[in-house]
Structures are given as structure tokens and as C-alpha cells.
Short mmCIF file of C-alpha atoms and ligand atoms in Angstrom, two decimals:
data_model
loop_
_atom_site.label_atom_id
_atom_site.label_comp_id
_atom_site.label_asym_id
_atom_site.label_seq_id
_atom_site.Cartn_x
_atom_site.Cartn_y
_atom_site.Cartn_z
CA UNK A 794 57.90 144.10 87.88
CA UNK A 795 60.10 143.32 91.12
CA UNK A 796 64.23 143.70 92.09
CA UNK A 797 64.48 140.01 92.88
CA UNK A 798 64.64 137.92 90.35
CA UNK A 799 65.59 134.52 92.56
CA UNK A 800 65.33 134.74 96.25
CA UNK A 801 67.00 132.31 97.93
CA UNK A 802 66.41 131.99 102.18
CA UNK A 803 68.82 130.27 104.73
CA UNK A 804 72.52 130.95 103.94
CA UNK A 805 73.50 128.16 105.16
CA UNK A 806 76.43 125.73 103.74
CA UNK A 807 73.15 124.90 100.82
CA UNK A 808 71.83 128.19 100.91
CA UNK A 809 75.12 130.52 99.63
CA UNK A 810 76.46 127.56 97.41
CA UNK A 811 73.07 128.05 95.59
CA UNK A 812 72.82 131.61 95.55
CA UNK A 813 76.79 131.28 94.48
CA UNK A 814 75.89 128.55 91.85
CA UNK A 815 72.35 129.83 90.64
CA UNK A 816 74.71 133.63 90.30
CA UNK A 817 77.30 131.87 88.41
CA UNK A 818 75.36 130.73 85.51
CA UNK A 819 72.41 133.76 85.12
CA UNK A 820 74.54 137.21 86.31
CA UNK A 821 71.66 139.13 85.00
CA UNK A 822 69.45 137.68 87.60
CA UNK A 823 69.79 139.71 90.80
CA UNK A 824 69.33 136.78 93.31
CA UNK A 825 69.01 137.54 97.00
CA UNK A 826 69.92 136.08 99.84
CA UNK A 827 68.49 136.46 103.07
CA UNK A 828 68.67 134.61 106.67
CA UNK A 829 67.09 135.52 109.69
CA UNK A 830 70.87 135.54 111.79
CA UNK A 831 73.17 138.83 112.21
CA UNK A 832 75.32 137.23 110.14
CA UNK A 833 75.78 133.76 107.60
CA UNK A 834 76.80 129.66 108.87
CA UNK A 835 74.59 131.05 112.76
CA UNK A 836 72.54 127.98 112.07
CA UNK A 837 73.65 124.34 111.79
CA UNK A 838 76.42 125.14 109.18
CA UNK A 839 78.66 127.26 112.32
CA UNK A 840 77.76 124.06 114.78
CA UNK A 841 79.36 121.47 113.02
CA UNK A 842 81.84 119.30 112.88
CA UNK A 843 83.30 120.27 109.11
CA UNK A 844 83.63 116.00 108.41
CA UNK A 845 84.47 115.31 104.44
CA UNK A 846 83.99 111.79 103.35
CA UNK A 847 83.67 110.79 100.14
CA UNK A 848 83.25 106.68 102.05
CA UNK A 849 79.36 106.09 101.15
CA UNK A 850 77.62 103.28 101.26
CA UNK A 851 75.18 104.57 98.04
CA UNK A 852 77.11 105.75 95.14
CA UNK A 853 74.74 108.85 95.06
CA UNK A 854 76.91 110.13 98.56
CA UNK A 855 79.55 108.99 96.52
CA UNK A 856 79.28 111.49 94.10
CA UNK A 857 78.11 114.48 95.75
CA UNK A 858 80.37 114.29 98.03
CA UNK A 859 83.36 113.02 96.16
CA UNK A 860 83.11 116.50 93.94
CA UNK A 861 82.44 118.33 96.22
CA UNK A 862 85.57 117.00 98.36
CA UNK A 863 87.70 117.48 95.02
CA UNK A 864 85.97 121.45 94.00
CA UNK A 865 87.43 122.56 98.36
CA UNK A 866 90.88 120.44 97.39
CA UNK A 867 90.92 123.06 94.59
CA UNK A 868 89.82 126.07 96.40
CA UNK A 869 92.15 125.12 99.00
CA UNK A 870 94.92 124.70 96.56
CA UNK A 871 93.90 128.18 95.04
CA UNK A 872 94.98 130.20 97.82
CA UNK A 873 91.74 130.41 99.48
CA UNK A 874 91.71 129.06 102.92
CA UNK A 875 88.96 127.50 104.02
CA UNK A 876 90.81 125.06 106.40
CA UNK A 877 91.06 122.24 104.92
CA UNK A 878 93.39 118.83 106.85
CA UNK A 879 92.85 115.99 104.32
CA UNK A 880 93.42 113.71 107.54
CA UNK A 881 91.13 110.82 106.83
CA UNK A 882 88.78 108.50 108.59
CA UNK A 883 89.85 105.63 110.77
CA UNK A 884 86.50 103.05 110.75
CA UNK A 885 87.76 100.15 113.72
CA UNK A 886 85.15 97.49 113.76
CA UNK A 887 85.52 94.50 114.62
CA UNK A 888 85.62 91.24 111.81
CA UNK A 889 82.15 90.29 112.35
CA UNK A 890 81.57 94.14 110.74
CA UNK A 891 83.82 94.01 108.51
CA UNK A 892 82.52 91.15 106.61
CA UNK A 893 79.14 92.71 106.44
CA UNK A 894 80.43 95.25 105.58
CA UNK A 895 82.34 94.78 102.99
CA UNK A 896 79.87 94.77 100.00
CA UNK A 897 79.64 98.61 100.51
CA UNK A 898 83.42 98.75 100.77
CA UNK A 899 83.20 96.73 97.61
CA UNK A 900 80.96 98.85 96.05
CA UNK A 901 83.39 101.68 97.18
CA UNK A 902 85.80 100.53 95.42
CA UNK A 903 84.10 99.90 91.90
CA UNK A 904 83.53 103.20 91.98
CA UNK A 905 87.03 104.57 92.23
CA UNK A 906 86.14 105.43 96.16
CA UNK A 907 89.95 104.84 98.07
CA UNK A 908 89.82 102.35 101.31
CA UNK A 909 92.82 100.37 102.71
CA UNK A 910 92.42 97.55 105.34
CA UNK A 911 93.98 97.38 108.22
CA UNK A 912 94.50 94.42 109.98
CA UNK A 913 94.98 94.47 113.73
CA UNK A 914 98.77 93.67 114.08
CA UNK A 915 98.85 96.67 111.88
CA UNK A 916 96.75 99.25 114.12
CA UNK A 917 98.31 98.54 117.09
CA UNK A 918 101.24 99.80 115.65
CA UNK A 919 100.12 102.84 114.08
CA UNK A 920 97.63 103.80 117.43
CA UNK A 921 99.55 102.38 120.71
CA UNK A 922 96.82 104.27 122.73
CA UNK A 923 93.76 101.67 121.66
CA UNK A 924 92.93 99.30 123.79
CA UNK A 925 91.00 97.12 121.41
CA UNK A 926 89.39 95.07 123.57
CA UNK A 927 87.69 97.79 124.70
CA UNK A 928 88.70 97.32 128.73
CA UNK A 929 87.29 95.44 131.22
CA UNK A 930 83.50 97.25 131.06
CA UNK A 931 83.63 95.56 127.17
CA UNK A 932 81.79 93.33 128.55
CA UNK A 933 78.55 95.88 130.12
CA UNK A 934 79.34 97.99 127.87
CA UNK A 935 78.21 95.14 124.49
CA UNK A 936 81.94 96.68 123.23
CA UNK A 937 82.58 95.16 120.12
CA UNK A 938 86.17 93.97 119.62
CA UNK A 939 88.31 95.98 117.69
CA UNK A 940 89.97 93.96 115.05
CA UNK A 941 89.98 95.87 111.17
CA UNK A 942 90.43 99.38 110.36
CA UNK A 943 89.01 101.18 107.51
CA UNK A 944 91.31 104.46 106.08
CA UNK A 945 90.12 106.80 104.37
CA UNK A 946 92.89 108.57 102.39
CA UNK A 947 90.04 111.57 100.49
CA UNK A 948 88.22 112.44 104.19
CA UNK A 949 89.22 115.35 106.50
CA UNK A 950 87.76 118.22 108.25
CA UNK A 951 87.23 121.85 106.90
CA UNK A 952 86.32 125.34 108.38
CA UNK A 953 82.97 126.17 108.01
CA UNK A 954 82.52 130.16 108.29
CA UNK A 955 84.94 129.75 106.34
CA UNK A 956 83.67 128.04 103.91
CA UNK A 957 80.55 129.77 104.33
CA UNK A 958 81.89 132.92 103.55
CA UNK A 959 83.94 132.18 100.32
CA UNK A 960 81.15 131.62 99.20
CA UNK A 961 78.30 134.45 100.29
CA UNK A 962 81.89 136.61 99.15
CA UNK A 963 81.89 135.40 95.96
CA UNK A 964 78.15 135.12 95.48
CA UNK A 965 78.13 139.56 96.34
CA UNK A 966 81.80 140.22 94.16
CA UNK A 967 79.35 138.60 91.38
CA UNK A 968 76.14 141.27 91.85
CA UNK A 969 74.14 138.98 94.30
CA UNK A 970 72.78 140.85 97.22
CA UNK A 971 72.37 139.33 101.27
CA UNK A 972 69.95 140.38 103.41
CA UNK A 973 69.73 139.51 107.35
CA UNK A 974 68.74 140.17 109.89
CA UNK A 975 65.87 139.06 108.27
CA UNK A 976 63.12 136.36 107.66
CA UNK A 977 60.62 134.77 105.18
CA UNK A 978 57.29 134.64 107.36
CA UNK A 979 55.58 132.81 104.83
CA UNK A 980 54.47 132.52 101.15
CA UNK A 981 51.60 133.30 98.97
CA UNK A 982 50.90 130.83 96.57
CA UNK A 983 49.25 131.61 93.23
CA UNK A 984 47.83 131.57 90.10
CA UNK A 985 49.90 131.30 87.09
CA UNK A 986 47.01 132.78 85.20
CA UNK A 987 45.68 135.44 87.30
CA UNK A 988 41.39 136.13 86.62
CA UNK A 989 40.97 138.18 89.47
CA UNK A 990 38.53 136.08 90.80
CA UNK A 991 38.51 135.60 95.07
CA UNK A 992 39.72 133.23 96.55
CA UNK A 993 42.69 131.96 93.88
CA UNK A 994 44.26 130.14 93.11
CA UNK A 995 40.91 127.20 92.88
CA UNK A 996 41.23 123.59 92.20
CA UNK A 997 41.34 123.85 88.71
CA UNK A 998 44.66 126.44 87.70
CA UNK A 999 48.54 125.67 88.22
CA UNK A 1000 49.95 127.60 91.30
CA UNK A 1001 52.94 129.33 91.59
CA UNK A 1002 54.67 131.14 94.59
CA UNK A 1003 53.11 134.76 94.05
CA UNK A 1004 54.90 136.37 96.71
CA UNK A 1005 57.42 135.87 100.04
CA UNK A 1006 56.51 137.60 103.15
CA UNK A 1007 59.56 138.67 104.52
CA UNK A 1008 59.92 140.79 108.33
CA UNK A 1009 63.41 142.11 110.48
CA UNK A 1010 65.45 144.30 108.99
CA UNK A 1011 64.64 144.15 105.19
CA UNK A 1012 60.53 144.24 105.80
CA UNK A 1013 58.08 143.29 102.54
CA UNK A 1014 57.22 141.67 99.84
CA UNK A 1015 58.59 140.73 96.86
CA UNK A 1016 57.56 139.06 94.13
CA UNK A 1017 60.84 136.84 92.45
CA UNK A 1018 59.86 134.51 89.53
CA UNK A 1019 61.46 131.54 91.31
CA UNK A 1020 62.61 131.02 95.41
CA UNK A 1021 64.61 128.72 96.36
CA UNK A 1022 63.98 127.86 100.38
CA UNK A 1023 67.20 126.40 102.01
CA UNK A 1024 66.64 126.18 105.37
CA UNK A 1025 67.57 123.98 107.26
CA UNK A 1026 65.90 122.10 110.54
CA UNK A 1027 63.67 124.97 109.79
CA UNK A 1028 62.33 123.75 106.28
CA UNK A 1029 58.94 121.88 107.04
CA UNK A 1030 58.08 126.17 108.88
CA UNK A 1031 57.22 127.89 105.16
CA UNK A 1032 56.47 124.94 103.61
CA UNK A 1033 53.36 123.08 105.75
CA UNK A 1034 51.27 126.12 105.42
CA UNK A 1035 50.85 125.45 101.87
CA UNK A 1036 50.74 122.27 101.69
CA UNK A 1037 54.64 120.93 99.88
CA UNK A 1038 55.61 118.51 102.35
CA UNK A 1039 58.65 120.20 103.67
CA UNK A 1040 59.92 115.85 104.18
CA UNK A 1041 62.86 117.06 107.11
CA UNK A 1042 62.81 115.77 110.97
CA UNK A 1043 65.62 117.86 112.74
CA UNK A 1044 67.80 115.56 115.40
CA UNK A 1045 69.73 117.38 118.30
CA UNK A 1046 73.13 116.68 118.16
CA UNK A 1047 75.94 117.16 120.42
CA UNK A 1048 79.72 118.05 120.33
CA UNK A 1049 82.53 117.58 123.05
CA UNK A 1050 85.86 119.76 123.24
CA UNK A 1051 87.88 117.95 126.04
CA UNK A 1052 91.11 119.60 126.13
CA UNK A 1053 95.51 117.33 125.95
CA UNK A 1054 96.88 120.91 127.23
CA UNK A 1055 98.35 118.67 130.02
CA UNK A 1056 98.79 115.89 128.99
CA UNK A 1057 101.69 114.27 127.03
CA UNK A 1058 99.81 110.80 125.60
CA UNK A 1059 96.80 113.27 124.83
CA UNK A 1060 99.43 115.58 122.94
CA UNK A 1061 101.25 112.39 121.63
CA UNK A 1062 97.85 110.78 120.08
CA UNK A 1063 96.31 114.65 118.52
CA UNK A 1064 100.22 114.19 116.42
CA UNK A 1065 99.73 110.73 116.25
CA UNK A 1066 102.15 110.60 112.11
CA UNK A 1067 101.87 107.65 110.14
CA UNK A 1068 98.34 108.63 108.67
CA UNK A 1069 98.95 111.95 106.48
CA UNK A 1070 101.00 114.08 105.03
CA UNK A 1071 100.46 115.96 108.38
CA UNK A 1072 100.88 113.61 110.44
CA UNK A 1073 98.23 114.15 112.47
CA UNK A 1074 95.53 111.51 114.47
CA UNK A 1075 92.74 111.37 111.83
CA UNK A 1076 88.77 111.17 112.51
CA UNK A 1077 89.01 107.81 113.76
CA UNK A 1078 84.99 105.82 114.46
CA UNK A 1079 84.55 102.95 117.61
CA UNK A 1080 82.50 100.55 116.69
CA UNK A 1081 80.58 101.22 119.61
CA UNK A 1082 77.27 104.15 118.28
CA UNK A 1083 80.29 105.67 116.10
CA UNK A 1084 81.62 107.22 119.46
CA UNK A 1085 84.65 110.06 117.53
CA UNK A 1086 87.11 111.96 117.90
CA UNK A 1087 88.53 113.67 115.58
CA UNK A 1088 92.26 116.17 116.35
CA UNK A 1089 92.19 119.88 116.59
CA UNK A 1090 95.57 120.42 116.90
CA UNK A 1091 95.66 124.59 116.79
CA UNK A 1092 93.28 124.33 120.31
CA UNK A 1093 95.13 121.46 121.27
CA UNK A 1094 92.00 119.48 121.63
CA UNK A 1095 89.68 116.86 120.80
CA UNK A 1096 86.81 117.42 119.97
CA UNK A 1097 84.13 114.29 120.39
CA UNK A 1098 80.42 112.88 119.62
CA UNK A 1099 77.93 110.20 118.50
CA UNK A 1100 75.46 108.86 116.39
CA UNK A 1101 72.19 109.71 118.50
CA UNK A 1102 69.67 107.93 118.08
CA UNK A 1103 68.92 105.85 121.55
CA UNK A 1104 64.97 107.85 122.90
CA UNK A 1105 66.58 111.24 121.31
CA UNK A 1106 63.01 112.62 119.51
CA UNK A 1107 62.55 114.69 116.12
CA UNK A 1108 61.32 117.60 116.20
CA UNK A 1109 59.30 118.58 113.17
CA UNK A 1110 59.60 122.53 113.67
CA UNK A 1111 62.20 123.55 115.67
CA UNK A 1112 63.00 127.09 117.89
CA UNK A 1113 64.66 129.35 115.31
CA UNK A 1114 66.92 129.72 118.75
CA UNK A 1115 69.56 126.91 118.64
CA UNK A 1116 70.87 127.76 122.10
CA UNK A 1117 66.70 125.84 123.42
CA UNK A 1118 68.87 122.85 122.34
CA UNK A 1119 71.07 122.64 125.19
CA UNK A 1120 74.18 120.31 125.08
CA UNK A 1121 74.40 117.93 127.88
CA UNK A 1122 77.77 117.25 129.73
CA UNK A 1123 75.57 113.79 131.64
CA UNK A 1124 75.16 112.80 127.81
CA UNK A 1125 79.43 112.97 127.74
CA UNK A 1126 80.27 111.40 130.79
CA UNK A 1127 77.54 108.80 130.59
CA UNK A 1128 76.75 107.81 127.25
CA UNK A 1129 80.12 108.89 125.06
CA UNK A 1130 83.17 107.79 127.93
CA UNK A 1131 82.98 104.97 128.27
CA UNK A 1132 82.80 103.67 124.73
CA UNK A 1133 86.02 106.15 125.00
CA UNK A 1134 88.13 105.61 127.37
CA UNK A 1135 86.57 101.71 127.34
CA UNK A 1136 88.93 102.04 123.38
CA UNK A 1137 91.45 104.42 124.69
CA UNK A 1138 92.76 104.72 128.53
CA UNK A 1139 93.80 107.89 127.49
CA UNK A 1140 91.00 110.02 128.03
CA UNK A 1141 89.59 108.74 131.57
CA UNK A 1142 91.01 112.16 132.77
CA UNK A 1143 90.65 114.31 130.04
CA UNK A 1144 89.14 117.72 130.85
CA UNK A 1145 85.89 118.50 129.50
CA UNK A 1146 86.55 122.29 128.28
CA UNK A 1147 83.25 122.87 125.92
CA UNK A 1148 80.40 121.73 124.64
CA UNK A 1149 77.60 122.82 122.31
CA UNK A 1150 74.70 121.05 120.88
CA UNK A 1151 72.67 122.17 116.83
CA UNK A 1152 70.54 120.16 114.38
CA UNK A 1153 70.58 117.24 111.57
CA UNK A 1154 67.96 118.10 109.38
CA UNK A 1155 66.95 113.93 108.36
CA UNK A 1156 65.07 113.25 105.54
CA UNK A 1157 64.10 110.01 107.03
CA UNK A 1158 63.03 107.56 103.42
CA UNK A 1159 66.83 107.35 102.80
CA UNK A 1160 68.98 109.69 104.55
CA UNK A 1161 69.78 111.41 101.54
CA UNK A 1162 69.71 114.20 101.20
CA UNK A 1163 67.17 116.49 98.71
CA UNK A 1164 66.35 118.56 95.91
CA UNK A 1165 63.51 119.65 94.62
CA UNK A 1166 61.30 121.70 92.77
CA UNK A 1167 57.31 122.23 92.23
CA UNK A 1168 56.98 125.35 90.05
CA UNK A 1169 58.37 127.94 90.61
CA UNK A 1170 59.20 126.96 94.30
CA UNK A 1171 62.67 125.07 94.56
CA UNK A 1172 63.74 123.03 97.69
CA UNK A 1173 66.68 122.37 99.30
CA UNK A 1174 67.65 119.40 101.82
CA UNK A 1175 67.13 116.63 103.99
CA UNK A 1176 71.13 116.62 104.20
CA UNK A 1177 71.01 114.85 107.67
CA UNK A 1178 75.79 114.53 109.38
CA UNK A 1179 76.77 115.39 105.82
CA UNK A 1180 75.52 118.56 104.15
CA UNK A 1181 78.69 120.42 104.27
CA UNK A 1182 80.12 117.91 102.39
CA UNK A 1183 77.84 117.92 100.11
CA UNK A 1184 77.53 121.30 99.69
CA UNK A 1185 78.81 122.51 96.04
CA UNK A 1186 76.96 119.62 94.59
CA UNK A 1187 73.48 120.29 96.00
CA UNK A 1188 73.72 124.04 95.65
CA UNK A 1189 74.71 123.51 91.44
CA UNK A 1190 72.00 121.01 91.05
CA UNK A 1191 69.32 123.76 92.74
CA UNK A 1192 71.42 125.76 90.25
CA UNK A 1193 70.85 123.32 87.17
CA UNK A 1194 66.98 122.89 88.59
CA UNK A 1195 66.16 126.17 88.72
CA UNK A 1196 67.56 126.94 84.86
CA UNK A 1197 65.29 124.03 84.24
CA UNK A 1198 68.60 121.44 83.23
CA UNK A 1199 67.68 118.47 83.66
CA UNK A 1200 71.69 117.10 84.12
CA UNK A 1201 74.06 119.58 86.52
CA UNK A 1202 77.17 119.60 85.56
CA UNK A 1203 79.22 118.92 89.46
CA UNK A 1204 82.44 120.22 89.51
CA UNK A 1205 84.61 118.42 87.31
CA UNK A 1206 82.35 118.71 84.80
CA UNK A 1207 80.65 114.90 85.33
CA UNK A 1208 76.51 115.28 84.63
CA UNK A 1209 74.81 114.51 87.11
CA UNK A 1210 70.48 113.75 86.74
CA UNK A 1211 69.09 116.21 89.62
CA UNK A 1212 65.61 113.99 89.35
CA UNK A 1213 67.69 111.15 90.80
CA UNK A 1214 67.38 112.96 94.71
CA UNK A 1215 63.58 114.81 93.78
CA UNK A 1216 61.33 112.49 95.65
CA UNK A 1217 58.65 112.46 92.29
CA UNK A 1218 61.07 110.39 90.10
CA UNK A 1219 63.87 109.28 93.41
CA UNK A 1220 65.92 106.64 92.60
CA UNK A 1221 68.78 106.66 94.88
CA UNK A 1222 69.72 103.68 97.72
CA UNK A 1223 69.59 103.85 101.52
CA UNK A 1224 72.35 104.88 102.94
CA UNK A 1225 74.22 102.67 105.06
CA UNK A 1226 77.30 103.64 105.92
CA UNK A 1227 76.20 106.08 108.34
CA UNK A 1228 77.32 107.79 112.10
C1 FAD B 1336 77.34 118.71 115.94
C2 FAD B 1336 76.32 118.31 114.19
C3 FAD B 1336 77.63 118.36 113.43
C4 FAD B 1336 77.65 117.83 112.23
N1 FAD B 1336 78.65 117.08 111.85
C5 FAD B 1336 79.27 117.60 109.93
C6 FAD B 1336 79.71 117.25 109.79
O1 FAD B 1336 81.29 116.70 110.60
N2 FAD B 1336 79.97 117.42 108.06
C7 FAD B 1336 79.49 117.90 107.57
O2 FAD B 1336 79.47 117.76 106.25
N3 FAD B 1336 78.06 118.39 108.42
C8 FAD B 1336 77.77 118.01 109.42
N4 FAD B 1336 76.49 118.45 110.11
C9 FAD B 1336 75.56 118.43 109.41
C10 FAD B 1336 75.67 119.58 108.62
O3 FAD B 1336 76.23 120.75 109.77
C11 FAD B 1336 74.39 120.50 107.70
O4 FAD B 1336 74.27 119.27 106.77
C12 FAD B 1336 74.93 121.62 107.46
O5 FAD B 1336 74.49 122.81 107.70
C13 FAD B 1336 73.13 122.44 107.15
O6 FAD B 1336 73.77 123.14 105.92
P1 FAD B 1336 71.63 123.75 106.01
O7 FAD B 1336 72.73 125.21 104.60
O8 FAD B 1336 70.67 123.41 104.95
O9 FAD B 1336 71.23 124.27 107.10
P2 FAD B 1336 72.23 125.51 108.31
O10 FAD B 1336 73.00 125.93 109.05
O11 FAD B 1336 71.29 125.18 109.51
O12 FAD B 1336 71.06 127.30 107.29
C14 FAD B 1336 69.60 127.77 107.08
C15 FAD B 1336 69.60 128.89 107.44
O13 FAD B 1336 67.98 129.29 106.89
C16 FAD B 1336 68.05 129.83 108.59
N5 FAD B 1336 66.05 130.27 108.29
C17 FAD B 1336 65.55 128.38 107.88
N6 FAD B 1336 64.70 129.65 108.30
C18 FAD B 1336 64.48 130.19 107.80
C19 FAD B 1336 63.31 131.65 107.40
N7 FAD B 1336 62.04 131.61 107.28
N8 FAD B 1336 63.27 132.71 107.50
C20 FAD B 1336 65.07 133.27 106.97
N9 FAD B 1336 66.30 132.54 106.97
C21 FAD B 1336 65.25 130.47 107.01
C22 FAD B 1336 68.45 129.77 109.47
O14 FAD B 1336 68.60 130.83 109.76
C23 FAD B 1336 69.89 128.52 108.65
O15 FAD B 1336 70.80 130.03 109.53
C24 FAD B 1336 76.95 118.32 111.27
C25 FAD B 1336 75.84 118.93 112.20
C26 FAD B 1336 75.47 118.90 113.57
C27 FAD B 1336 74.27 120.29 114.29
#
């Protein structure tokens, strides 16, 4: 007997949401959540842009995000401050891009995802700072002309630290335990029925995770009935040694904060009315390299980033210290800024005041998240740049896998077949509407 029934490794959004839903549905179980960092959410969750959208091409992504957003909206409306602001997403694109995307947009509309198409005249009125042709350098930079906008009103931003603190707090309130500064160093597989012969488990034996070695502040071996790995970009580290594919490849992603203070035009852009009830600019995605920016009115700043696929290495076993992945000022100056100020010249003089980097964890097969169970081991991950917006649903899927239920009950009561995002019985379409 052990004093831990379920061990959850990783206290990012995936781990805290999973731990919370497990203890919520199995209140008698002793659930232990561990993380090598000193506080929950200090991995990539804390470095994230924390935007949310339901505008995906894949129906599974739509479902997982949409019901998580509903849950987050419910939390915020019930008085739980998770920093949620429904500012909307505004994708800017050429006529040709809109045509090629029409089938995805039609799919979203069929599935009840609200979107609104805006022609150039409407856009130019709503976004006075927009230079639709991309400016003098547009030929050199290959900037497509902005001819359309696609607006997603249900989308927005939240505060990842507040969200993680909410789940971790509720988890503890329901009796869960959190051990920080504690690393799961290795997994020890054993036979389901131990015979006492040297070298078990043999090929003819069924296996299970017998023990997990913890080091750091909690230094011991635990022998739980189930283990959940929610290790994000580090998902391969514990799995590869025991021959289970972690299905994760990490890539560095960077965010840059630009100050609007002292620049009246930027301050006006920040508070562009007409898109949402808050009178704020929405999250804007430009037609080149998905360069994007979001308003942070509380900081008088914009956060800027882009889709970073060109010549950016995959990392299978990332360093534990995320500061090893530093943001690069030259990447902003020579990569992002020409595109940004091509379409919005007002950014030409914007001052770069902070920058940081984190890691996306990709499932490169189809760019959708996964959750699967092998024996008593449950693994969740592969959420690329959209793990926070699907966190609640994925936590519920992990809980269903733990309870060996076929279906998870997503927020609002919709059933979701947990095997859809497994690997052995995967049934998802590749995501095409990516940032
Ligand atoms: C720059 C950037 C922008 C992003 N923007 C968005 C966005 O706008 N919207 C969105 O939804 N998502 C966004 N994402 C993605 C989002 O941050 C991730 O999908 C999400 O945070 C993944 O959560 P996680 O819990 O899987 O990983 P993490 O938050 O990284 O948590 C994993 C945790 O596991 C712990 N851990 C790992 N191995 C062990 C071990 N062996 N022992 C103990 N602890 C261990 C780590 O310490 C870490 O705390 C962005 C990511 C980045 C980097």
C-alpha cells in the first residue's frame, strides 16, 4: 500500500487541470501533483501568450477549445478572476487566402463557431492605422495585400498564472497534495503479476508502472495505482527510457513587449473601439508568417510574436532551465518588425521593452493534442501553441482515461470520446488553421 493513489507529474495547465478533475470525480483517491519548479505554472504555461480561440479547422480542436472557453467564461462570470477579456481574434488576409480558407470557415460555421467576414472598406474604417498594401517594402518582403478580415468574437485572452492558481487551489481544497521542487526522475516498469524472478517484466508478461522515483524536496519512491505524465515539452524524458513514445517535439517561441507609452498613435491603436465590449483592439494576425499582436491595456503595451517555422530547430530533450532559450532582439528587428511596421507603420518607432521565450510542444503527426493510456500510465501533451485554451477539456479527458471511461464529459455536458485523441485509435483531422 502507498499513500499515493494517483501521481500527476507536471504542474503546468495540463497537470493542474488533470489533477483537479481527477480529485473532483474521485474524492476518495489520494492524488499527488509534483513539479520540479518552485511554483505551479512556471514552465511554458507561465511564458505563454495565453490567448484563446475556438476558430480551428479541426472539429476536435473546435470542441476541445470551445468547451474550455465556456468553462473559463463561466469561472470569470462566477467571480473567479482569471484575467479573461473577450477581445476577439482578427485574422487579416488577401482575397486568395480567404478563398482557400473558405472550406475551413464553412466548417466552423457548420459547427456553430461564430465568425464574421469584414471587407476592406469596413476594415479600413475600423483600423485607421492599417496600411493594407504592406508599404514600400511589400514586394521585397512578399507581403500579401490585406483585402479581408475574419473576426472571431468568442476569442480572447486570459491570465495563465491566475488560471493555474485557480486549478491548483481547488485541487488542494478537495484534498489533493502538491509537492514542488520535486522531480520525477525515473519510471520503473514492472509486471502486473510479480513472480519474483530476476529480470521481470519479461516479454510474456503484462507490464505496469510499479514505481516512480522522486527527488528534490520530496525524495522517495512512490507506488501509485496510476501515473499521469503532463510534462509538456519534457514529455520524452521519462518515456523514452522505458520504450514508450512521448510523441513530442519542442520548438522555441518568442514574445516581444512593445511599449505604447509616449506614443499617442499607439495608445489610440491599443484602445481601438468597435470590435468588442471592452473598446480594445482585438488580437490581430497579419497575412505574413502569422505575425500577431495583442493589446495589454493595463501595461500600455502590445505583445508581439509570429509563427516561427523557418530554420528553427526541433528539440527532443529540452534543457530543464527555460532561460537557456533566450529571446533574440535581432529576430524581432529583422524578422518581425518589417512585417509589423509594413502593415502598421505606427509600430516603426515602438520601443521594445521586454522579451522572453518558451517552448511549444508539438505532436508533429497532425498538430493536435493527445492523451493516451498504456497500462496504468496516462500521458497528455502535444498541445503546441494552444494548450491553455484546451486545458480544461484535456484535464477532463485525462480524468476519463484514469477512470477507464470511454467518454469524457466536457464542460456543458457534451460527451467526448477520449480515444479520439489517443494514438492507437486516433480519429482527428490535421489542424490547418495554425499560428
Ligand atoms: C511563447 C508562447 C506563446 C504561447 N501562446 C499560447 C496562447 O496564446 N494560447 C495557448 O493556449 N497556448 C499558448 N502557448 C502554449 C501553452 O503555453 C502550452 O500549450 C501549455 O502551457 C502547455 O502546458 P503544459 O502543462 O503541457 O506544459 P508546461 O506549462 O510546460 O508544464 C509542464 C510542467 O511539467 C514539469 N515537469 C516536466 N517534467 C518533469 C519531471 N520529470 N518532474 C517534475 N516536473 C516535471 C515542468 O517543470 C513544467 O512545470 C504558448 C507557448 C509559448 C511558449
